[in-house]
Short mmCIF file of N, CA and C in Angstrom, two decimals:
data_model
loop_
_atom_site.label_atom_id
_atom_site.label_comp_id
_atom_site.label_asym_id
_atom_site.label_seq_id
_atom_site.Cartn_x
_atom_site.Cartn_y
_atom_site.Cartn_z
N LEU A 15 0.86 -1.21 -0.05
CA LEU A 15 0.00 -0.04 -0.01
C LEU A 15 0.86 1.27 -0.01
N SER A 16 0.77 2.06 -1.06
CA SER A 16 1.50 3.36 -1.01
C SER A 16 0.57 4.41 -0.58
N TYR A 17 1.20 5.49 -0.05
CA TYR A 17 0.38 6.54 0.49
C TYR A 17 0.66 7.82 -0.34
N ASN A 18 -0.47 8.39 -0.80
CA ASN A 18 -0.38 9.73 -1.42
C ASN A 18 -1.44 10.56 -0.85
N PRO A 19 -1.15 11.60 -0.04
CA PRO A 19 -2.12 12.43 0.61
C PRO A 19 -3.04 13.15 -0.34
N ASN A 20 -2.64 13.37 -1.65
CA ASN A 20 -3.50 14.00 -2.57
C ASN A 20 -4.55 13.07 -3.06
N ILE A 21 -4.34 11.79 -3.11
CA ILE A 21 -5.36 10.82 -3.44
C ILE A 21 -6.25 10.40 -2.31
N HIS A 22 -5.65 10.19 -1.22
CA HIS A 22 -6.34 9.72 -0.05
C HIS A 22 -6.72 10.92 0.85
N ASN A 23 -7.79 11.60 0.46
CA ASN A 23 -8.31 12.77 1.25
C ASN A 23 -9.33 12.24 2.28
N MET A 24 -8.91 11.85 3.41
CA MET A 24 -9.80 11.34 4.43
C MET A 24 -10.05 12.39 5.58
N ASN A 25 -10.07 13.61 5.15
CA ASN A 25 -10.55 14.67 6.16
C ASN A 25 -11.97 14.37 6.60
N ILE A 26 -12.18 14.49 7.83
CA ILE A 26 -13.49 14.20 8.35
C ILE A 26 -14.66 14.93 7.77
N ILE A 27 -14.38 15.99 7.08
CA ILE A 27 -15.42 16.81 6.48
C ILE A 27 -15.44 16.56 4.92
N SER A 28 -14.67 15.62 4.33
CA SER A 28 -14.64 15.36 2.96
C SER A 28 -15.79 14.36 2.57
N ILE A 29 -16.13 14.47 1.28
CA ILE A 29 -17.12 13.60 0.74
C ILE A 29 -16.70 12.14 0.71
N SER A 30 -15.40 11.96 0.50
CA SER A 30 -14.85 10.59 0.50
C SER A 30 -14.97 9.94 1.95
N PHE A 31 -14.74 10.71 2.94
CA PHE A 31 -14.92 10.23 4.31
C PHE A 31 -16.36 9.92 4.62
N GLY A 32 -17.27 10.77 4.16
CA GLY A 32 -18.66 10.64 4.33
C GLY A 32 -19.15 9.27 3.73
N LEU A 33 -18.76 9.07 2.49
CA LEU A 33 -19.19 7.85 1.77
C LEU A 33 -18.54 6.64 2.45
N ALA A 34 -17.27 6.69 2.82
CA ALA A 34 -16.70 5.58 3.51
C ALA A 34 -17.33 5.26 4.86
N PHE A 35 -17.73 6.31 5.53
CA PHE A 35 -18.39 6.16 6.78
C PHE A 35 -19.79 5.52 6.63
N CYS A 36 -20.49 5.79 5.58
CA CYS A 36 -21.79 5.26 5.28
C CYS A 36 -21.61 3.72 5.03
N PHE A 37 -20.57 3.37 4.24
CA PHE A 37 -20.37 1.96 3.90
C PHE A 37 -19.95 1.22 5.23
N PHE A 38 -19.14 1.88 6.04
CA PHE A 38 -18.84 1.35 7.33
C PHE A 38 -20.05 1.03 8.19
N LEU A 39 -20.98 1.97 8.22
CA LEU A 39 -22.12 1.79 9.04
C LEU A 39 -23.00 0.72 8.52
N ILE A 40 -23.06 0.48 7.18
CA ILE A 40 -23.82 -0.62 6.72
C ILE A 40 -23.21 -2.01 7.14
N GLY A 41 -21.89 -2.04 7.03
CA GLY A 41 -21.27 -3.20 7.43
C GLY A 41 -21.49 -3.49 8.97
N TYR A 42 -21.41 -2.40 9.69
CA TYR A 42 -21.51 -2.45 11.18
C TYR A 42 -22.94 -3.02 11.40
N ALA A 43 -23.97 -2.50 10.78
CA ALA A 43 -25.35 -2.92 11.00
C ALA A 43 -25.56 -4.40 10.66
N VAL A 44 -24.82 -4.84 9.60
CA VAL A 44 -25.01 -6.27 9.25
C VAL A 44 -24.32 -7.19 10.29
N LEU A 45 -23.13 -6.78 10.70
CA LEU A 45 -22.42 -7.64 11.63
C LEU A 45 -22.90 -7.53 13.09
N ARG A 46 -23.63 -6.57 13.33
CA ARG A 46 -24.08 -6.32 14.73
C ARG A 46 -24.90 -7.49 15.30
N GLY A 47 -25.78 -8.00 14.45
CA GLY A 47 -26.62 -9.05 14.99
C GLY A 47 -26.00 -10.45 14.77
N ILE A 48 -24.90 -10.55 14.12
CA ILE A 48 -24.27 -11.81 13.80
C ILE A 48 -23.17 -12.22 14.79
N SER A 49 -22.17 -11.40 14.96
CA SER A 49 -21.03 -11.77 15.79
C SER A 49 -20.35 -10.62 16.42
N ARG A 50 -20.30 -10.64 17.81
CA ARG A 50 -19.73 -9.54 18.52
C ARG A 50 -18.16 -9.50 18.18
N THR A 51 -17.47 -10.62 18.15
CA THR A 51 -16.06 -10.68 17.85
C THR A 51 -15.88 -10.18 16.40
N GLY A 52 -16.68 -10.60 15.46
CA GLY A 52 -16.59 -10.15 14.11
C GLY A 52 -16.75 -8.66 13.98
N LEU A 53 -17.67 -8.11 14.77
CA LEU A 53 -17.91 -6.66 14.81
C LEU A 53 -16.68 -5.94 15.39
N MET A 54 -16.09 -6.49 16.38
CA MET A 54 -14.88 -5.80 16.97
C MET A 54 -13.72 -5.81 15.97
N VAL A 55 -13.54 -6.93 15.29
CA VAL A 55 -12.45 -7.11 14.28
C VAL A 55 -12.77 -6.13 13.14
N TYR A 56 -14.03 -6.07 12.69
CA TYR A 56 -14.37 -5.14 11.54
C TYR A 56 -14.12 -3.74 11.94
N THR A 57 -14.43 -3.35 13.12
CA THR A 57 -14.31 -2.00 13.63
C THR A 57 -12.83 -1.65 13.75
N LEU A 58 -12.03 -2.59 14.21
CA LEU A 58 -10.57 -2.35 14.38
C LEU A 58 -9.92 -2.18 12.95
N LEU A 59 -10.33 -3.07 12.05
CA LEU A 59 -9.73 -2.99 10.74
C LEU A 59 -10.14 -1.76 10.04
N ALA A 60 -11.37 -1.35 10.13
CA ALA A 60 -11.86 -0.13 9.57
C ALA A 60 -11.11 1.16 10.13
N SER A 61 -10.92 1.09 11.44
CA SER A 61 -10.19 2.17 12.12
C SER A 61 -8.81 2.25 11.60
N LEU A 62 -8.09 1.11 11.48
CA LEU A 62 -6.70 1.09 11.01
C LEU A 62 -6.66 1.59 9.59
N LEU A 63 -7.59 1.12 8.75
CA LEU A 63 -7.65 1.65 7.39
C LEU A 63 -7.86 3.16 7.31
N TYR A 64 -8.74 3.65 8.15
CA TYR A 64 -8.95 5.08 8.16
C TYR A 64 -7.73 5.87 8.65
N PHE A 65 -6.93 5.37 9.68
CA PHE A 65 -5.75 5.96 10.12
C PHE A 65 -4.66 5.90 9.07
N TYR A 66 -4.64 4.79 8.33
CA TYR A 66 -3.65 4.68 7.19
C TYR A 66 -3.93 5.76 6.08
N LEU A 67 -5.20 5.79 5.72
CA LEU A 67 -5.61 6.76 4.65
C LEU A 67 -5.34 8.22 5.10
N ALA A 68 -5.51 8.43 6.42
CA ALA A 68 -5.31 9.82 6.90
C ALA A 68 -3.88 10.09 7.22
N ASN A 69 -3.13 9.05 7.56
CA ASN A 69 -1.73 9.34 8.06
C ASN A 69 -0.59 8.58 7.33
N GLY A 70 -0.99 7.71 6.45
CA GLY A 70 0.07 6.92 5.79
C GLY A 70 0.70 5.97 6.76
N VAL A 71 1.96 5.79 6.60
CA VAL A 71 2.62 4.76 7.41
C VAL A 71 2.68 5.22 8.99
N LEU A 72 2.41 6.47 9.18
CA LEU A 72 2.37 6.87 10.58
C LEU A 72 1.31 6.18 11.34
N MET A 73 0.41 5.62 10.66
CA MET A 73 -0.74 4.86 11.38
C MET A 73 -0.26 3.81 12.29
N TRP A 74 0.96 3.29 12.06
CA TRP A 74 1.49 2.20 12.96
C TRP A 74 1.82 2.71 14.34
N LEU A 75 1.85 4.05 14.50
CA LEU A 75 2.04 4.59 15.85
C LEU A 75 0.90 4.19 16.75
N LEU A 76 -0.31 4.09 16.26
CA LEU A 76 -1.47 3.79 17.12
C LEU A 76 -1.41 2.39 17.66
N PRO A 77 -1.29 1.30 16.83
CA PRO A 77 -1.12 0.03 17.40
C PRO A 77 0.10 -0.20 18.20
N ALA A 78 1.18 0.51 17.79
CA ALA A 78 2.42 0.31 18.51
C ALA A 78 2.27 0.86 19.95
N THR A 79 1.78 2.13 20.10
CA THR A 79 1.65 2.62 21.47
C THR A 79 0.51 1.92 22.23
N ALA A 80 -0.48 1.40 21.60
CA ALA A 80 -1.48 0.62 22.20
C ALA A 80 -0.84 -0.65 22.82
N LEU A 81 0.02 -1.27 22.08
CA LEU A 81 0.68 -2.47 22.57
C LEU A 81 1.64 -2.16 23.76
N ILE A 82 2.21 -0.98 23.71
CA ILE A 82 3.08 -0.60 24.82
C ILE A 82 2.21 -0.38 26.07
N SER A 83 1.13 0.27 25.94
CA SER A 83 0.23 0.51 27.09
C SER A 83 -0.38 -0.78 27.61
N TRP A 84 -0.70 -1.70 26.74
CA TRP A 84 -1.22 -2.96 27.16
C TRP A 84 -0.11 -3.72 27.94
N GLY A 85 1.08 -3.74 27.41
CA GLY A 85 2.20 -4.41 28.03
C GLY A 85 2.47 -3.82 29.44
N VAL A 86 2.54 -2.53 29.58
CA VAL A 86 2.83 -1.90 30.86
C VAL A 86 1.67 -2.18 31.81
N SER A 87 0.41 -2.19 31.25
CA SER A 87 -0.70 -2.49 32.13
C SER A 87 -0.68 -3.92 32.68
N ARG A 88 -0.16 -4.80 31.85
CA ARG A 88 -0.04 -6.20 32.28
C ARG A 88 1.02 -6.35 33.35
N ILE A 89 2.07 -5.62 33.17
CA ILE A 89 3.25 -5.63 34.12
C ILE A 89 2.67 -5.04 35.45
N LEU A 90 2.00 -3.93 35.43
CA LEU A 90 1.47 -3.32 36.66
C LEU A 90 0.49 -4.16 37.33
N GLN A 91 -0.31 -5.03 36.58
CA GLN A 91 -1.23 -5.91 37.23
C GLN A 91 -0.55 -6.95 38.11
N GLN A 92 0.69 -7.36 37.79
CA GLN A 92 1.41 -8.39 38.40
C GLN A 92 2.55 -7.87 39.30
N ALA A 93 2.94 -6.71 39.05
CA ALA A 93 4.13 -6.20 39.81
C ALA A 93 3.80 -5.90 41.29
N GLN A 94 4.65 -6.27 42.12
CA GLN A 94 4.57 -5.93 43.54
C GLN A 94 5.57 -4.83 43.88
N ARG A 95 6.63 -4.79 43.10
CA ARG A 95 7.62 -3.76 43.34
C ARG A 95 7.85 -2.96 42.02
N PHE A 96 8.47 -1.84 42.18
CA PHE A 96 8.80 -0.97 40.99
C PHE A 96 7.56 -0.48 40.23
N ARG A 97 6.54 -0.36 40.90
CA ARG A 97 5.27 0.06 40.15
C ARG A 97 5.36 1.43 39.63
N THR A 98 5.90 2.37 40.45
CA THR A 98 6.11 3.73 40.03
C THR A 98 7.02 3.81 38.83
N PHE A 99 8.03 3.00 38.83
CA PHE A 99 9.00 2.88 37.71
C PHE A 99 8.24 2.50 36.41
N TRP A 100 7.44 1.44 36.48
CA TRP A 100 6.74 0.98 35.28
C TRP A 100 5.70 2.02 34.87
N LEU A 101 5.04 2.68 35.80
CA LEU A 101 4.08 3.68 35.31
C LEU A 101 4.83 4.85 34.67
N THR A 102 5.90 5.18 35.13
CA THR A 102 6.69 6.28 34.55
C THR A 102 7.17 5.84 33.06
N ILE A 103 7.64 4.59 32.96
CA ILE A 103 8.03 4.08 31.66
C ILE A 103 6.82 4.14 30.68
N GLY A 104 5.66 3.64 31.16
CA GLY A 104 4.47 3.67 30.31
C GLY A 104 4.04 5.03 29.87
N VAL A 105 4.09 6.02 30.81
CA VAL A 105 3.74 7.39 30.41
C VAL A 105 4.71 8.00 29.49
N LEU A 106 6.04 7.79 29.74
CA LEU A 106 6.98 8.43 28.90
C LEU A 106 6.98 7.85 27.46
N LEU A 107 6.85 6.46 27.40
CA LEU A 107 6.82 5.89 26.11
C LEU A 107 5.57 6.31 25.28
N ASN A 108 4.45 6.43 25.96
CA ASN A 108 3.27 7.02 25.20
C ASN A 108 3.41 8.49 24.87
N LEU A 109 4.07 9.33 25.73
CA LEU A 109 4.25 10.72 25.40
C LEU A 109 5.34 11.04 24.31
N ALA A 110 6.27 10.13 24.23
CA ALA A 110 7.41 10.31 23.25
C ALA A 110 6.94 10.70 21.82
N PRO A 111 6.08 9.90 21.20
CA PRO A 111 5.62 10.27 19.83
C PRO A 111 4.91 11.64 19.87
N LEU A 112 4.12 11.94 20.82
CA LEU A 112 3.37 13.16 20.94
C LEU A 112 4.36 14.32 21.04
N VAL A 113 5.31 14.28 21.87
CA VAL A 113 6.34 15.27 22.05
C VAL A 113 7.17 15.49 20.73
N TYR A 114 7.57 14.38 20.07
CA TYR A 114 8.29 14.51 18.88
C TYR A 114 7.41 15.17 17.76
N TYR A 115 6.28 14.64 17.51
CA TYR A 115 5.54 15.11 16.39
C TYR A 115 4.90 16.47 16.55
N LYS A 116 4.54 16.80 17.79
CA LYS A 116 3.92 18.10 18.05
C LYS A 116 4.89 19.17 18.40
N TYR A 117 5.97 18.89 19.15
CA TYR A 117 6.79 19.98 19.75
C TYR A 117 8.28 20.07 19.28
N THR A 118 8.71 19.26 18.33
CA THR A 118 10.06 19.30 17.79
C THR A 118 10.32 20.71 17.08
N ASN A 119 9.40 21.00 16.14
CA ASN A 119 9.63 22.34 15.48
C ASN A 119 9.33 23.49 16.40
N PHE A 120 8.48 23.41 17.33
CA PHE A 120 8.30 24.45 18.38
C PHE A 120 9.58 24.68 19.13
N THR A 121 10.24 23.62 19.56
CA THR A 121 11.49 23.67 20.32
C THR A 121 12.52 24.25 19.41
N LEU A 122 12.66 23.84 18.15
CA LEU A 122 13.67 24.34 17.29
C LEU A 122 13.51 25.92 17.07
N GLU A 123 12.20 26.28 16.84
CA GLU A 123 11.93 27.73 16.59
C GLU A 123 12.32 28.47 17.93
N THR A 124 12.01 27.92 19.09
CA THR A 124 12.34 28.70 20.33
C THR A 124 13.88 28.76 20.51
N ILE A 125 14.59 27.73 20.20
CA ILE A 125 16.09 27.74 20.32
C ILE A 125 16.60 28.75 19.27
N ASN A 126 16.04 28.72 18.06
CA ASN A 126 16.50 29.72 17.03
C ASN A 126 16.29 31.20 17.56
N HIS A 127 15.19 31.38 18.13
CA HIS A 127 14.80 32.77 18.59
C HIS A 127 15.70 33.13 19.80
N ILE A 128 15.89 32.25 20.74
CA ILE A 128 16.67 32.68 21.95
C ILE A 128 18.17 32.86 21.64
N PHE A 129 18.68 31.94 20.81
CA PHE A 129 20.16 32.01 20.61
C PHE A 129 20.50 32.61 19.24
N ALA A 130 19.50 33.21 18.56
CA ALA A 130 19.65 33.82 17.28
C ALA A 130 20.36 32.95 16.23
N THR A 131 19.89 31.65 16.24
CA THR A 131 20.50 30.75 15.25
C THR A 131 19.50 30.58 14.11
N ASN A 132 19.94 29.86 13.12
CA ASN A 132 19.11 29.66 11.95
C ASN A 132 18.96 28.16 11.66
N SER A 133 18.62 27.36 12.62
CA SER A 133 18.46 25.91 12.36
C SER A 133 17.25 25.73 11.53
N SER A 134 17.35 24.85 10.60
CA SER A 134 16.13 24.58 9.74
C SER A 134 15.11 23.74 10.48
N LEU A 135 13.84 23.92 10.20
CA LEU A 135 12.78 23.22 10.83
C LEU A 135 12.75 21.84 10.07
N LEU A 136 12.18 20.91 10.76
CA LEU A 136 12.03 19.64 10.19
C LEU A 136 10.57 19.50 9.48
N SER A 137 10.47 18.74 8.47
CA SER A 137 9.17 18.47 7.79
C SER A 137 8.57 17.32 8.45
N ILE A 138 7.73 17.54 9.45
CA ILE A 138 7.09 16.51 10.28
C ILE A 138 5.65 16.58 10.05
N ALA A 139 5.08 15.44 9.61
CA ALA A 139 3.62 15.26 9.46
C ALA A 139 3.03 14.95 10.76
N LEU A 140 2.05 15.70 11.13
CA LEU A 140 1.36 15.40 12.46
C LEU A 140 0.26 14.40 12.24
N PRO A 141 0.38 13.20 12.90
CA PRO A 141 -0.62 12.16 12.81
C PRO A 141 -2.00 12.62 13.30
N VAL A 142 -2.96 12.30 12.54
CA VAL A 142 -4.42 12.66 12.96
C VAL A 142 -4.70 11.98 14.31
N GLY A 143 -5.20 12.79 15.23
CA GLY A 143 -5.70 12.20 16.52
C GLY A 143 -4.56 11.88 17.55
N ILE A 144 -3.31 12.25 17.36
CA ILE A 144 -2.26 11.69 18.20
C ILE A 144 -2.49 12.19 19.63
N SER A 145 -2.97 13.51 19.82
CA SER A 145 -3.10 13.90 21.27
C SER A 145 -4.20 13.05 21.88
N PHE A 146 -5.33 12.87 21.22
CA PHE A 146 -6.39 12.10 21.81
C PHE A 146 -5.99 10.70 22.12
N TYR A 147 -5.42 9.94 21.17
CA TYR A 147 -5.16 8.56 21.56
C TYR A 147 -3.90 8.44 22.47
N THR A 148 -3.03 9.43 22.47
CA THR A 148 -1.97 9.35 23.51
C THR A 148 -2.56 9.35 24.91
N PHE A 149 -3.42 10.32 25.16
CA PHE A 149 -3.95 10.53 26.53
C PHE A 149 -4.94 9.42 26.87
N GLN A 150 -5.65 8.85 25.89
CA GLN A 150 -6.46 7.66 26.14
C GLN A 150 -5.67 6.47 26.60
N LEU A 151 -4.46 6.37 25.94
CA LEU A 151 -3.65 5.14 26.30
C LEU A 151 -2.91 5.33 27.63
N ILE A 152 -2.62 6.59 28.02
CA ILE A 152 -2.11 6.87 29.33
C ILE A 152 -3.20 6.52 30.32
N ASP A 153 -4.41 6.92 30.04
CA ASP A 153 -5.48 6.66 30.90
C ASP A 153 -5.81 5.12 31.06
N LEU A 154 -5.37 4.35 30.11
CA LEU A 154 -5.54 2.91 30.17
C LEU A 154 -4.55 2.35 31.17
N VAL A 155 -3.38 2.96 31.34
CA VAL A 155 -2.29 2.48 32.24
C VAL A 155 -2.60 2.82 33.72
N PHE A 156 -3.10 4.00 34.01
CA PHE A 156 -3.19 4.51 35.33
C PHE A 156 -4.10 3.67 36.29
N PRO A 157 -5.24 3.16 35.84
CA PRO A 157 -6.00 2.29 36.79
C PRO A 157 -5.19 1.07 37.37
N TYR A 158 -4.35 0.51 36.59
CA TYR A 158 -3.55 -0.67 36.96
C TYR A 158 -2.51 -0.22 37.93
N TYR A 159 -2.09 1.00 37.88
CA TYR A 159 -1.15 1.49 38.86
C TYR A 159 -1.88 1.69 40.22
N LEU A 160 -3.06 2.19 40.16
CA LEU A 160 -3.77 2.62 41.36
C LEU A 160 -4.29 1.34 42.13
N ILE A 161 -4.47 0.25 41.39
CA ILE A 161 -4.95 -1.01 42.07
C ILE A 161 -3.72 -1.61 42.80
N ILE A 162 -3.97 -1.84 44.04
CA ILE A 162 -2.81 -2.45 44.84
C ILE A 162 -3.08 -3.86 45.13
#
């Protein structure tokens, strides 16, 4: 699958998104009465396809950070010691992509302004929904830390 943002316009207010969402809803309605597991797999695959069409290969950030949160949550469920350490690791690993994609150029601009340098800014594409799913995944980890 190659990604071309000019071809795959999946902006939430685009006609292509509206049509794709209508087809998704039809599939959802069909699967709803048949299989709960099938419905969950269908929704997961449709979500990953949407993230791919909206973000290209950056869509792999979503399942990667979800697996990190899941792994840290599993460790926190069983850990008797070093719980704060594992919570910190989980939060930092989830925040790392957000910090990179949202704040790298801001930091470079600030450094350029303060030190009167002329470092060039990076061409970084901001993944759709990165702030939302980052904080949702952090919220997934915290309850396991609070359970003693």
